[in-house]
Short mmCIF file of C-alpha atoms and ligand atoms in Angstrom, two decimals:
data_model
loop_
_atom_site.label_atom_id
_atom_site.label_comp_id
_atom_site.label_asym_id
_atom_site.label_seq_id
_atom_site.Cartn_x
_atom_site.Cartn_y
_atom_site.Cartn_z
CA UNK S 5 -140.03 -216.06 -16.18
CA UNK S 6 -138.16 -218.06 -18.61
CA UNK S 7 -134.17 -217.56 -18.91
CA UNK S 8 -134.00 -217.56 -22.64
CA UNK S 9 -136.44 -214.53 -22.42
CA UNK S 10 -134.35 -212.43 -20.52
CA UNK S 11 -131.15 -213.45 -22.85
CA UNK S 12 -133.50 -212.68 -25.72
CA UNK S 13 -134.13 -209.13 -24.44
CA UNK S 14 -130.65 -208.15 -23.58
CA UNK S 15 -129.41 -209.44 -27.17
CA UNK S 16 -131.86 -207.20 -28.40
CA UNK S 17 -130.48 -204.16 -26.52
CA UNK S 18 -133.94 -203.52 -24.32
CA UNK S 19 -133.25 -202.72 -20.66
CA UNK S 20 -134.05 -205.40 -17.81
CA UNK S 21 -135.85 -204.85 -14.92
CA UNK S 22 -134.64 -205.73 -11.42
CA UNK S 23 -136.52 -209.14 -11.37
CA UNK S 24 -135.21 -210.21 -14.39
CA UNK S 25 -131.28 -209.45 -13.23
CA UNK S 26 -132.35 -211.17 -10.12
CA UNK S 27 -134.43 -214.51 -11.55
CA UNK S 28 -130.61 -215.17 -13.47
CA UNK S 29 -128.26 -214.07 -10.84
CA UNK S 30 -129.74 -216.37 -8.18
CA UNK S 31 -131.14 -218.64 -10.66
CA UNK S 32 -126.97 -219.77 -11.71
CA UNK S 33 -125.45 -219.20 -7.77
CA UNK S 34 -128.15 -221.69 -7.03
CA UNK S 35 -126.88 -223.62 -10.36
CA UNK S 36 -130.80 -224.06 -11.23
CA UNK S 37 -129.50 -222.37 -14.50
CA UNK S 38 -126.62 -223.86 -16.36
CA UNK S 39 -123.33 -222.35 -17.60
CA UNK S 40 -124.30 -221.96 -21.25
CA UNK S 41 -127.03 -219.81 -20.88
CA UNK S 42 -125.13 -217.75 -18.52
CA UNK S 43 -122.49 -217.53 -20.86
CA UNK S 44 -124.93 -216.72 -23.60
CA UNK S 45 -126.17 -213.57 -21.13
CA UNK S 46 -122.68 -212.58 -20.34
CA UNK S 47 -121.77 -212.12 -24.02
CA UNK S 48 -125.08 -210.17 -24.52
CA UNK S 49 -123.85 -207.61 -21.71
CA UNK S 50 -120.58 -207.46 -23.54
CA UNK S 51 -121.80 -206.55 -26.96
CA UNK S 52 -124.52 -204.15 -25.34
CA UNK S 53 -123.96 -202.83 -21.85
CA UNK S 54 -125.82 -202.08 -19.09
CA UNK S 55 -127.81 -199.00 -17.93
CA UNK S 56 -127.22 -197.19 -14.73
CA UNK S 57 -130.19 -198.73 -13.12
CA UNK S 58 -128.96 -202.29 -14.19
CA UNK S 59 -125.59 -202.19 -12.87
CA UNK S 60 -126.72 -200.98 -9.92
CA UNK S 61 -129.07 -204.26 -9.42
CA UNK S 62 -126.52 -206.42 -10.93
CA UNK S 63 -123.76 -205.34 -8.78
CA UNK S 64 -126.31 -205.32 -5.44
CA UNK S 65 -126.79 -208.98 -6.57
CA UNK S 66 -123.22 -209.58 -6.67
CA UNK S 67 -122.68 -208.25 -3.59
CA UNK S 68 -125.44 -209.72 -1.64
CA UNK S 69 -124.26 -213.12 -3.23
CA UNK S 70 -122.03 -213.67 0.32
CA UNK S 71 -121.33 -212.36 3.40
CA UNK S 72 -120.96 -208.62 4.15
CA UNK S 73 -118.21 -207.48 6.27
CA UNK S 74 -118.45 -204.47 8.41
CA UNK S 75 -115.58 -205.07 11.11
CA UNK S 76 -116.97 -204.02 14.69
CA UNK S 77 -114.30 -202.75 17.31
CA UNK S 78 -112.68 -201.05 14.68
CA UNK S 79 -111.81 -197.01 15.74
CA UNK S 80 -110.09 -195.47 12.66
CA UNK S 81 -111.47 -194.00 9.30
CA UNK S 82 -111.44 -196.57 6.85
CA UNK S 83 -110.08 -196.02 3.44
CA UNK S 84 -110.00 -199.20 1.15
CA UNK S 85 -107.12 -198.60 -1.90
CA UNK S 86 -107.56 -200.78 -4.33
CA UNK S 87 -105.35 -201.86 -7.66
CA UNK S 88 -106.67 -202.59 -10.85
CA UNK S 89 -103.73 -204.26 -11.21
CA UNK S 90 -100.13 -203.83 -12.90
CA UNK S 91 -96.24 -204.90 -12.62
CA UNK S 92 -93.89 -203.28 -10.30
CA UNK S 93 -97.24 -202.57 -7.49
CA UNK S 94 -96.07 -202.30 -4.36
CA UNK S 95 -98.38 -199.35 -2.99
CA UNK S 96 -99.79 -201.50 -0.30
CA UNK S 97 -96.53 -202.24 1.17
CA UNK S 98 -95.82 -198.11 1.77
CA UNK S 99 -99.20 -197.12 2.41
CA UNK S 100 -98.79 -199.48 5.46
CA UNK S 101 -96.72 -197.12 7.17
CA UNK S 102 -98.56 -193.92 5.35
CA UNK S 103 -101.59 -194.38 6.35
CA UNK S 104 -100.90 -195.54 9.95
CA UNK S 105 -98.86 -192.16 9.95
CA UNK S 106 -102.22 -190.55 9.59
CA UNK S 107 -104.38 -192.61 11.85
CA UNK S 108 -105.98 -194.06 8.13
CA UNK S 109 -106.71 -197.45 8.65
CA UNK S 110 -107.12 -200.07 6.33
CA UNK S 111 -109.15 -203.35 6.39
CA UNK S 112 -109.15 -205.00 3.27
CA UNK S 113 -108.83 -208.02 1.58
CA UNK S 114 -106.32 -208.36 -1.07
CA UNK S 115 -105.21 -211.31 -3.66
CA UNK S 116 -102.41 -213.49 -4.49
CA UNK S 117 -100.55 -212.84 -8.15
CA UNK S 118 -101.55 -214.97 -11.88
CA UNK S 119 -99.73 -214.27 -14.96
CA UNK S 120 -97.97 -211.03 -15.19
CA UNK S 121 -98.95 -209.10 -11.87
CA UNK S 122 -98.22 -209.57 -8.75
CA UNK S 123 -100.25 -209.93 -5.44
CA UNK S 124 -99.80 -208.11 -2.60
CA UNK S 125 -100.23 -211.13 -0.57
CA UNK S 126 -97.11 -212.78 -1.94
CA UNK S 127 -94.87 -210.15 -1.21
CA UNK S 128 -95.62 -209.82 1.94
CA UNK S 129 -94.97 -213.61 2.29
CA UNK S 130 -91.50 -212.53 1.35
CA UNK S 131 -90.90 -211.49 4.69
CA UNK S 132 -89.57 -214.71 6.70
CA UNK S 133 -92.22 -214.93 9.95
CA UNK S 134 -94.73 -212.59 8.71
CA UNK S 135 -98.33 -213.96 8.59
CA UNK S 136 -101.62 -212.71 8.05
CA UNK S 137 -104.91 -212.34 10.63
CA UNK S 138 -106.76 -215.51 10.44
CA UNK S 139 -110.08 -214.03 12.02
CA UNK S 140 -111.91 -211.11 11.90
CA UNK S 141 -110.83 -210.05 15.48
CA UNK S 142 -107.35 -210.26 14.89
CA UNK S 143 -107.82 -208.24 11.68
CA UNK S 144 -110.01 -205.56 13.95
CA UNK S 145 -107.01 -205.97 16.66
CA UNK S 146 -103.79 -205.13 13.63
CA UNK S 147 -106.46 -202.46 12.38
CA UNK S 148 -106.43 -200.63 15.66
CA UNK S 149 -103.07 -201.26 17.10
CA UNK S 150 -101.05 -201.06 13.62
CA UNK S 151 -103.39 -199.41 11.42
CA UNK S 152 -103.49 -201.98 8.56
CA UNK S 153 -105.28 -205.23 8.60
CA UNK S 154 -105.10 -207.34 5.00
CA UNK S 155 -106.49 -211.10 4.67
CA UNK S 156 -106.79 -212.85 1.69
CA UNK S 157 -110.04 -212.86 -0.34
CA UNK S 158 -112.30 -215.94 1.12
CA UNK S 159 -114.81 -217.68 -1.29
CA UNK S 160 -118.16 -215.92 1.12
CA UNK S 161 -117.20 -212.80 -0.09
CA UNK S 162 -118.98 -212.25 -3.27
CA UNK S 163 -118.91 -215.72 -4.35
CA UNK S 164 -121.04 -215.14 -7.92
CA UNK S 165 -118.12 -213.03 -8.81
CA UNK S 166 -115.67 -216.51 -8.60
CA UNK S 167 -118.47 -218.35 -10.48
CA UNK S 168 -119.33 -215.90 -13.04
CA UNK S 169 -115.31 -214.73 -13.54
CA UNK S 170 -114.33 -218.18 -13.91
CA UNK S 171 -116.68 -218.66 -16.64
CA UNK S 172 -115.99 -215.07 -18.32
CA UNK S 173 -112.27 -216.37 -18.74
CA UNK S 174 -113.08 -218.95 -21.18
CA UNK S 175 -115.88 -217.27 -22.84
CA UNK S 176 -114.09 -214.03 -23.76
CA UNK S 177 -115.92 -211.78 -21.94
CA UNK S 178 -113.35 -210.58 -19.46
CA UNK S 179 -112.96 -207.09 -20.68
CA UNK S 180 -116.27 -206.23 -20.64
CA UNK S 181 -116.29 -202.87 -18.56
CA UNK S 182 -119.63 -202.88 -16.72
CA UNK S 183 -118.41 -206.60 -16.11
CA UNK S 184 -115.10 -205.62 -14.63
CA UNK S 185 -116.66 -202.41 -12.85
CA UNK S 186 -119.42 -204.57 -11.02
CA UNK S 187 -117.18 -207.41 -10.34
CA UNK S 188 -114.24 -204.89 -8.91
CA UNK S 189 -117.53 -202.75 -6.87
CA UNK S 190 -119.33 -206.04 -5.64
CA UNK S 191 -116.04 -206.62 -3.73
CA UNK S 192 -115.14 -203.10 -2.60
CA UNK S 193 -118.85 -202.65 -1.68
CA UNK S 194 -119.44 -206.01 0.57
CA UNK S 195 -116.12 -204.98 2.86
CA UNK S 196 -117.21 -202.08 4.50
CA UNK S 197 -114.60 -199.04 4.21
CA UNK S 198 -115.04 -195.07 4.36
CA UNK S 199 -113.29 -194.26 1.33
CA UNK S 200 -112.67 -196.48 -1.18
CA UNK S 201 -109.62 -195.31 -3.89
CA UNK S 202 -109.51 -196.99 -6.63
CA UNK S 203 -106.05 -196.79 -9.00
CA UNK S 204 -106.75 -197.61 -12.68
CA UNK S 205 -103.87 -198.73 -14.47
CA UNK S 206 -103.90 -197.50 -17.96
CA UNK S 207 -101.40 -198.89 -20.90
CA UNK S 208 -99.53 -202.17 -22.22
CA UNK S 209 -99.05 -203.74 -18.67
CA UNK S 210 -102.74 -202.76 -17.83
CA UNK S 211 -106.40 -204.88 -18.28
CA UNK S 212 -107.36 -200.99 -20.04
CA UNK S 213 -104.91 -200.38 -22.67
CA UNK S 214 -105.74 -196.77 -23.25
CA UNK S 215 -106.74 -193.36 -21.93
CA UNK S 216 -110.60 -194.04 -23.42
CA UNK S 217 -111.17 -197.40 -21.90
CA UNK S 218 -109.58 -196.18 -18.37
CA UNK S 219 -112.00 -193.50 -18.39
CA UNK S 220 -114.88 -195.21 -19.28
CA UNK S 221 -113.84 -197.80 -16.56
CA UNK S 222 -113.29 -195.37 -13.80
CA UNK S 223 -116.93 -193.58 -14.68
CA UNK S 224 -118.60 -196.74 -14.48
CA UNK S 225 -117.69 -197.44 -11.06
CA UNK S 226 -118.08 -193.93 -10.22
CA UNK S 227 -121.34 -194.31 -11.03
CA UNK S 228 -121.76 -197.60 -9.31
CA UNK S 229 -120.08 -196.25 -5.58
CA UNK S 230 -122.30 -192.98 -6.16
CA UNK S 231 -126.10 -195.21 -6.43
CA UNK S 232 -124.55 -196.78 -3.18
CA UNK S 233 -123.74 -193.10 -1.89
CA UNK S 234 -120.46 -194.02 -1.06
CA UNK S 235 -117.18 -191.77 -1.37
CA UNK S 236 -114.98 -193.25 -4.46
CA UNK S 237 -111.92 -191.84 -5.98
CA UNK S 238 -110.48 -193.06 -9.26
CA UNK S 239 -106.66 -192.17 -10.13
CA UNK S 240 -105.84 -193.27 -13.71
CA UNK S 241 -102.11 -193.93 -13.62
CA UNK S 242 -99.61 -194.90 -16.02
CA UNK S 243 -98.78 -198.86 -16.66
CA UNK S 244 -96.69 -198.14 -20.48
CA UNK S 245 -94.06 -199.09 -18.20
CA UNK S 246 -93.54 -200.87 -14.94
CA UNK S 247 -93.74 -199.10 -11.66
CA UNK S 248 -90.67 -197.94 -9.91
CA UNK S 249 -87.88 -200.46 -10.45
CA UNK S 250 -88.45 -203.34 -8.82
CA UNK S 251 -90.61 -206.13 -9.78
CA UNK S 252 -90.32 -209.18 -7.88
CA UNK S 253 -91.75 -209.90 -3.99
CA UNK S 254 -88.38 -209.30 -1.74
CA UNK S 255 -87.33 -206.37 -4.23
CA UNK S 256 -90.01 -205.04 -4.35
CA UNK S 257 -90.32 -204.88 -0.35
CA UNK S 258 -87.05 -203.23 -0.25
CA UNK S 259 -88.01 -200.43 -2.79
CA UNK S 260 -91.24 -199.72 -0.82
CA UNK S 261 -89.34 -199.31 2.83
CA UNK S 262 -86.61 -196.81 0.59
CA UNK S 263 -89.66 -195.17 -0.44
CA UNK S 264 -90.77 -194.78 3.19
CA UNK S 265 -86.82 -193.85 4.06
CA UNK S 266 -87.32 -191.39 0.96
CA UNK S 267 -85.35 -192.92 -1.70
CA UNK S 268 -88.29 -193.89 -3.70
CA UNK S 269 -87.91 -193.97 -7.51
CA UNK S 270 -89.68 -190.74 -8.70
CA UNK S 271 -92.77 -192.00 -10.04
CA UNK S 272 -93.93 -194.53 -7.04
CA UNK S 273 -93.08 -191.50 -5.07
CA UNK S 274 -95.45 -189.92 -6.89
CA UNK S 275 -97.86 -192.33 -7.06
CA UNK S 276 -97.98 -192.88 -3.14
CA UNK S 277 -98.03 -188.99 -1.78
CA UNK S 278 -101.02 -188.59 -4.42
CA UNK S 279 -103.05 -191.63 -2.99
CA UNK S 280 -102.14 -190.52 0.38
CA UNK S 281 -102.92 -187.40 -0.54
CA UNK S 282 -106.27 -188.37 -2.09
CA UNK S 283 -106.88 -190.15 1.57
CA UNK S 284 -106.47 -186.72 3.32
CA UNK S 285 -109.09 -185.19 1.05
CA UNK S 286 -111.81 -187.95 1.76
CA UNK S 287 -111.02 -188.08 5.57
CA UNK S 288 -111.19 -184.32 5.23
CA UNK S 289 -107.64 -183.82 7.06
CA UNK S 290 -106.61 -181.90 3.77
CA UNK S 291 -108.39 -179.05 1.55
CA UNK S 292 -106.44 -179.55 -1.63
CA UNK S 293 -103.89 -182.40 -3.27
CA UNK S 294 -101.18 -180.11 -2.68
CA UNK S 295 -101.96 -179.35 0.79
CA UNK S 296 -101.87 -183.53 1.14
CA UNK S 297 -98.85 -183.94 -0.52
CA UNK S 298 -96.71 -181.59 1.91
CA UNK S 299 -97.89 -183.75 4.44
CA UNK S 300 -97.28 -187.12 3.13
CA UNK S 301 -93.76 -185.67 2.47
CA UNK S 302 -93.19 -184.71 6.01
CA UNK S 303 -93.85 -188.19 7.30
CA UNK S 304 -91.51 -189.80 5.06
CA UNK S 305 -88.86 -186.96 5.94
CA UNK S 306 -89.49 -187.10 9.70
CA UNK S 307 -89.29 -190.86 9.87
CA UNK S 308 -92.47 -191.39 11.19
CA UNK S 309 -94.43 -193.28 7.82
CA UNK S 310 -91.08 -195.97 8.37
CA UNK S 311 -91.96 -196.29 12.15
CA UNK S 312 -95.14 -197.30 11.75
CA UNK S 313 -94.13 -200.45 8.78
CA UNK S 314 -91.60 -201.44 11.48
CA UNK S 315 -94.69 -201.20 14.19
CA UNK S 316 -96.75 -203.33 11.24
CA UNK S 317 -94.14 -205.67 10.33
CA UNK S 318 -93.41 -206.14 14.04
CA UNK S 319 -97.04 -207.35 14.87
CA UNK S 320 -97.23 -209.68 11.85
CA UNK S 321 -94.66 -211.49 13.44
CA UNK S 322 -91.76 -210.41 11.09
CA UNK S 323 -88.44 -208.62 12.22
CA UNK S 324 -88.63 -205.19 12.22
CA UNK S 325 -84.90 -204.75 11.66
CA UNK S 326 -85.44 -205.73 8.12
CA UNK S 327 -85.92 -202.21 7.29
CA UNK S 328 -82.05 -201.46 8.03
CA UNK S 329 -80.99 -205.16 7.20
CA UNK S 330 -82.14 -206.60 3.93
CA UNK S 331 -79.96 -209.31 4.34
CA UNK S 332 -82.96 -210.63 6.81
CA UNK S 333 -84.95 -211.12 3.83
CA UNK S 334 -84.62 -214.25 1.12
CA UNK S 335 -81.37 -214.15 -1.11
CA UNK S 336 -81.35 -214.60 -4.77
CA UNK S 337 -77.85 -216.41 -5.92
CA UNK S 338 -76.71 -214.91 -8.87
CA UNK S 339 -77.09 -211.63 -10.84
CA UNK S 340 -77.10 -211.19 -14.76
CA UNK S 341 -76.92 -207.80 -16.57
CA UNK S 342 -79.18 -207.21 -19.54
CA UNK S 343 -77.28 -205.24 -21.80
CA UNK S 344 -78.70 -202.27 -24.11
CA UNK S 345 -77.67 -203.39 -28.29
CA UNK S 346 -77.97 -200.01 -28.99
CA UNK S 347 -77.42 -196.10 -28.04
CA UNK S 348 -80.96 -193.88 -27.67
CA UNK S 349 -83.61 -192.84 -25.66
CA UNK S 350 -85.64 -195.29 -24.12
CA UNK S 351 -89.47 -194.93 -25.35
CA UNK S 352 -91.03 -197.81 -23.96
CA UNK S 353 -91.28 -200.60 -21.44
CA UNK S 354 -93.95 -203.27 -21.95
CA UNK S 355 -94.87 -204.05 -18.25
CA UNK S 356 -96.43 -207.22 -19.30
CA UNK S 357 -93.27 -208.64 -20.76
CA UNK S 358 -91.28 -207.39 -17.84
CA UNK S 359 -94.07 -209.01 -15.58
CA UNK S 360 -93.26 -212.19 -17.76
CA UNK S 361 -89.40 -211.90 -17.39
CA UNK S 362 -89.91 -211.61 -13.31
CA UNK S 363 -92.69 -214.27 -13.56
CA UNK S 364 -90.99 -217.47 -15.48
CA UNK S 365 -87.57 -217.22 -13.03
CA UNK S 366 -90.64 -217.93 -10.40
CA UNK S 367 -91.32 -214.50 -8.54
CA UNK S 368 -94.81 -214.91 -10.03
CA UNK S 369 -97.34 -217.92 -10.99
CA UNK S 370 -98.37 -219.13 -14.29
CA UNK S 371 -100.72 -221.35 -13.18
CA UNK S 372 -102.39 -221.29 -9.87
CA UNK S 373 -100.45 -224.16 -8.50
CA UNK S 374 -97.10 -222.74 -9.24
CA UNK S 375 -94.81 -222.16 -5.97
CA UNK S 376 -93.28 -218.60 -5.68
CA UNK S 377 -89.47 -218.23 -5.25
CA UNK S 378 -89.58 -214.76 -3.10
CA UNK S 379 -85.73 -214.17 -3.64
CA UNK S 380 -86.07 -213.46 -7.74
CA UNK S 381 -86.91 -210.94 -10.16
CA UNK S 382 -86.16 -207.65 -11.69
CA UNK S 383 -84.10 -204.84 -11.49
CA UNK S 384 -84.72 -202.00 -13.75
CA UNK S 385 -81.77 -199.73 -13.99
CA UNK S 386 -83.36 -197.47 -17.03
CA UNK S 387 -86.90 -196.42 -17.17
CA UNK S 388 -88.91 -194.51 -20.30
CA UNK S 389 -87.32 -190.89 -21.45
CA UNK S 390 -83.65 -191.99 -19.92
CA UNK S 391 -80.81 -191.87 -22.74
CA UNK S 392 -78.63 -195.69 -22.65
CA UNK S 393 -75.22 -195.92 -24.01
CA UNK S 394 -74.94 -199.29 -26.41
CA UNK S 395 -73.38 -202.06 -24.08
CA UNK S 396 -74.94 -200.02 -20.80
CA UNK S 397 -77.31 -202.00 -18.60
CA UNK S 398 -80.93 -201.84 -19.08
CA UNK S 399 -82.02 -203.88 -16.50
CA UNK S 400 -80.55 -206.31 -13.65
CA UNK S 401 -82.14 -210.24 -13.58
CA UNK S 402 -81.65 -211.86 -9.99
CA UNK S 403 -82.02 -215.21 -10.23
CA UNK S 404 -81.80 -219.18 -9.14
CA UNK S 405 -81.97 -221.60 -11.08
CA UNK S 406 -85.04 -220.80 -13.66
CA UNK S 407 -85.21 -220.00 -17.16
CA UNK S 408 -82.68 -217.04 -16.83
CA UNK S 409 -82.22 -217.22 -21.00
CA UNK S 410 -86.19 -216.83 -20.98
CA UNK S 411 -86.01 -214.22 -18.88
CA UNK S 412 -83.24 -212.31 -20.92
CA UNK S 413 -85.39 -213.02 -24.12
CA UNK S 414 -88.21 -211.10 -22.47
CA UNK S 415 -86.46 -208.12 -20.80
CA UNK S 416 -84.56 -207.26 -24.17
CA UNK S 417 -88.70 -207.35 -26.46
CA UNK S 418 -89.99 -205.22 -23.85
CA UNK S 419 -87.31 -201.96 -24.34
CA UNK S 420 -87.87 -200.11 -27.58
CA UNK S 421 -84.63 -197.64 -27.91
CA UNK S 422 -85.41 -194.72 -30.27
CA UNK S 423 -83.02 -191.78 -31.85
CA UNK S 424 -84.78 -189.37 -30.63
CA UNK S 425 -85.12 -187.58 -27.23
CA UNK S 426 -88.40 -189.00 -25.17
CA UNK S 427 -90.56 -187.21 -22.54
CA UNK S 428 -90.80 -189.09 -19.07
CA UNK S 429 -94.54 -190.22 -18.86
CA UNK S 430 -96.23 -188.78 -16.05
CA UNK S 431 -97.77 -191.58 -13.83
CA UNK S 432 -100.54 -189.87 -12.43
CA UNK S 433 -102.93 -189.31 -15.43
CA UNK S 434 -106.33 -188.34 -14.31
CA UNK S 435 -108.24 -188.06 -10.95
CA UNK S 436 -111.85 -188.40 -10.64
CA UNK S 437 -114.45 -188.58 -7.39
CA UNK S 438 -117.86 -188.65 -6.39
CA UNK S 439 -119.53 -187.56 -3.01
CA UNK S 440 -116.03 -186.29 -2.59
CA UNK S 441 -112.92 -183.10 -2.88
N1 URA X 21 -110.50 -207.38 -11.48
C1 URA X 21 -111.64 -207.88 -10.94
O1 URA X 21 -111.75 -208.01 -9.73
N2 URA X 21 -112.63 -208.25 -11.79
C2 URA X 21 -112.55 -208.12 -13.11
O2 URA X 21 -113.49 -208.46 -13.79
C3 URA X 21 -111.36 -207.62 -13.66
C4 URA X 21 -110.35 -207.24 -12.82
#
C-alpha cells in the first residue's frame, strides 16, 4: 500500500476501505508517514467527507490510538456531558451537585480554556484548596463518595487526536465536521460512560455558526455513538450570546452555586434542568423531559442539588462555606461600568468578543503559557431582547491591572442596540438521541 494512493483516492471522492484508514492512521502515530502527506489527506476529508462506514474505522482508530478507560470500583450510572464549547459555560460546576442529587455520576475528563472559552478545569482552580484526583482510584473514590470525578485530559488518551489536531490548526482543516465529530467521539468513546450528552453550541460564540452546521454536527456523531451502540444525546443550544451572566472562573462559580440556591439567570436555568433532565431519560428515572424537569426543580428548591457541591467541594479539599461566603474565593480590585451610547433593544451579544473582553484582563489564555488571574472578568447586566436606557449599564468589567481599555473596546463591538423590540432567544434549540427517549 502506498500513502499517495490512498490520498489519491480520497481526492477523488471514492470510499476507503478499513485497511487503507488504518495503513495512514498508524502509519503517522508511528511517524513512518510524515506531516505533509497527512495534511494532504486531511484536506481531502475536508473537501469530501467521509461515509458512515469510514468514520466509524477512523474514529475506532482514533480511539484505539491510547489507553481505554473503564474505571473499576465505580457503583453509579455513568453519564459523560460534554461541551462543544462556548463563553459563559459553567454547566459542569451545577451538574456537580445535580447529578449527585440523583445518584448520576460522572467520570470524565475535561480541558483547560484557549482563546475565547473557558475550561472547566480553570474554574474550578478558582476555588483556593481545591485540587483534582491524581489517579484513577481517587477518581473511582470522588465518583462514589461525591458523585463527580473530573481529571484533566492526559496525552494516552487518544493521543492521534493531539497529533492530528495540532496539525489541522495550521492547515485549515479544523472545521471539518466528520473531523470534529470523530475527534470529539474518539474521546467520549475511549472513557467509558453510560450516557454520553453532548451540548452543541450553535451561533457567533460557537465552532458551528448556524442551525445547518449544528445539525449536521450533532447527526454525525449520532451516527458515530450509534455504530458503537452506545446511548448519545445531542442538545443544540444557543451561543448568539453568552451564557448566563457571568464569564470569568470565580464569577462564574458564584453564578453556578446561585443556580443550585435557585437564582440562576433564566437561560442556564434552562439549560441545566434540560441536561439533567435529558440524564433522567437515559438512566430511565424519567418518562418524558417534563417529567425530568419537575424533578431537577425540586432538588434545587429543597436544597439538596447545593448539598451535594458543598459534599464535592468539601472532598476536593476546598471550603464548603464558600457557597454562603464568596468572600472565600479570589477578589478582583476594582469595578468599571460599561455604559450603553444609546436607548433600544438589545439584539445581539457576540460571545466571542465577550470571551475576548474576559480573556485579555487574564480570566482566560491566549496562548497556552499564559497564567490565569481567577479574580477577573465579566458581568453582564443586559442580555439579548432586554430594552437599555442610553447611559444605563450594559455590562460590569472586574478587573486588576490588565488591559481594562481593551476590555471596554471589546464589550461595547459585541452589543448591537436596535429600535425595535427583540424576542429573547431560546437556548435550548434542538434535541436529538439514538438508542435512547
Ligand atoms: N473539539 C474537539 O475535541 N475536537 C475538534 O476537532 C473540535 C472541537
Amino acid at each position: 500500500m502506498r500513502v499517495v494512493d490512498i490520498i489519491q483516492k480520497k481526492r477523488d471522492n471514492e470510499v476507503l476501505t478499513s485497511e487503507e484508514i488504518g495503513f495512514i492512521l498508524d502509519g503517522y502515530l508511528k511517524e513512518e508517514i510524515p506531516d505533509y502527506q497527512i495534511s494532504a489527506f486531511l484536506m481531502a476529508i475536508y473537501f469530501n467527507g467521509m461515509t458512515k462506514d469510514e468514520l466509524k474505522v477512523f474514529t475506532s482508530k482514533m480511539m484505539h490510538s491510547g489507553d481505554l478507560i473503564k474505571f473499576e470500583g465505580i457503583h453509579k450510572f455513568l453519564i459523560d456531558k460534554h461541551s462543544t464549547g462556548g463563553v459563559g459555560d459553567k454547566t459542569t460546576i451545577a451538574l456537580a451537585g445535580l447529578f449527585a442529587a440523583f445518584d448520576i455520576g460522572t467520570a470524565k475528563l475535561s480541558g483547560r480554556g484557549l482563546g475565547h472559552t473557558g475550561g472547566t478545569i480553570d474554574k474550578f482552580e478558582a476555588i483556593p484548596g481545591f485540587h483534582f484526583p491524581q489517579t484513577r482510584d481517587e477518581l473511582v473514590k470522588m465518583v462514589n463518595t461525591t458523585g463527580t470525578g473530573i481529571m484533566g485530559y492526559s496525552n494516552k488518551i487518544v493521543p492521534l487526536d493531539g497529533k492530528l489536531y495540532s496539525l489541522r490548526d495550521v492547515t485549515a482543516t479544523v472545521s471539518s465536521i466528520p473531523l470534529i465529530a470523530s475527534s470529539i467521539m474518539s474521546k467520549k468513546l475511549a472513557v467509558y460512560a453510560d450516557g454520553i450528552i453532548l451540548d452543541v453550541k450553535v451561533g457567533s460564540g460557537a465552532f458551528m455558526k448556524d442551525l445547518n452546521q449544528a445539525r449536521e454536527l450533532a447527526k454525525t456523531m449520532l451516527d458515530i455513538g450509534e455504530s458503537f451502540d452506545r446511548k448519545v444525546v445531542t442538545v443544540l443550544t444557543d451561543m448568539d450570546q453568552p451564557l448566563g451572566y457571568a464569564v470569568g472562573n470565580t464569577n462564574e462559580i458564584i453564578e453556578a452555586i446561585e443556580t443550585l440556591k435557585g437564582n440562576g439567570p433564566e437561560d442556564f436555568t434552562e439549560l441545566v434542568e434540560t441536561l439533567v433532565a435529558v440524564a433522567l431519560q437515559i438512566k430511565g428515572d424519567a418518562k418524558t423531559l417534563e417529567d425530568g424537569k419537575s424533578m431537577v426543580k425540586e432538588v434545587i428548591k429543597n436544597g439538596t442539588a447545593l448539598i451535594h457541591l458543598k459534599e464535592f467541594l468539601s472532598a476536593s479539599g476546598a471550603n464548603p462555606n464558600l457557597v454562603d461566603d464568596y468572600s472565600l474565593l479570589p477578589q478582583f480590585k476594582n469595578e468599571f461600568e460599561v455604559k450603553s451610547k444609546k436607548s433600544g433593544w438589545i439584539s445581539k451579544i457576540e460571545a466571542e468578543e465577550v470571551g475576548k473582553a474576559a480573556m485579555v484582563l487574564g480570566a482566560g489564555r491566549e496562548t497556552k503559557e499564559d497564567v490565569i488571574d481567577h479574580s477577573v472578568g465579566v458581568l453582564l447586566k443586559k442580555k439579548v431582547g432586554d430594552y437599555v436606557e442610553e447611559g444605563e449599564t450594559l455590562a460590569i468589567i472586574q478587573y486588576n491591572e490588565r488591559n481594562l481599555q481593551s476590555s471596554i473596546k471589546l464589550l461595547e463591538s459585541a452589543y448591537t442596540i436596535i429600535d425595535e423590540k427583540v424576542n429573547k432567544n431560546n437556548v435550548i434549540l434542538e434535541i436529538h438521541a439514538v438508542n435512547v427517549l
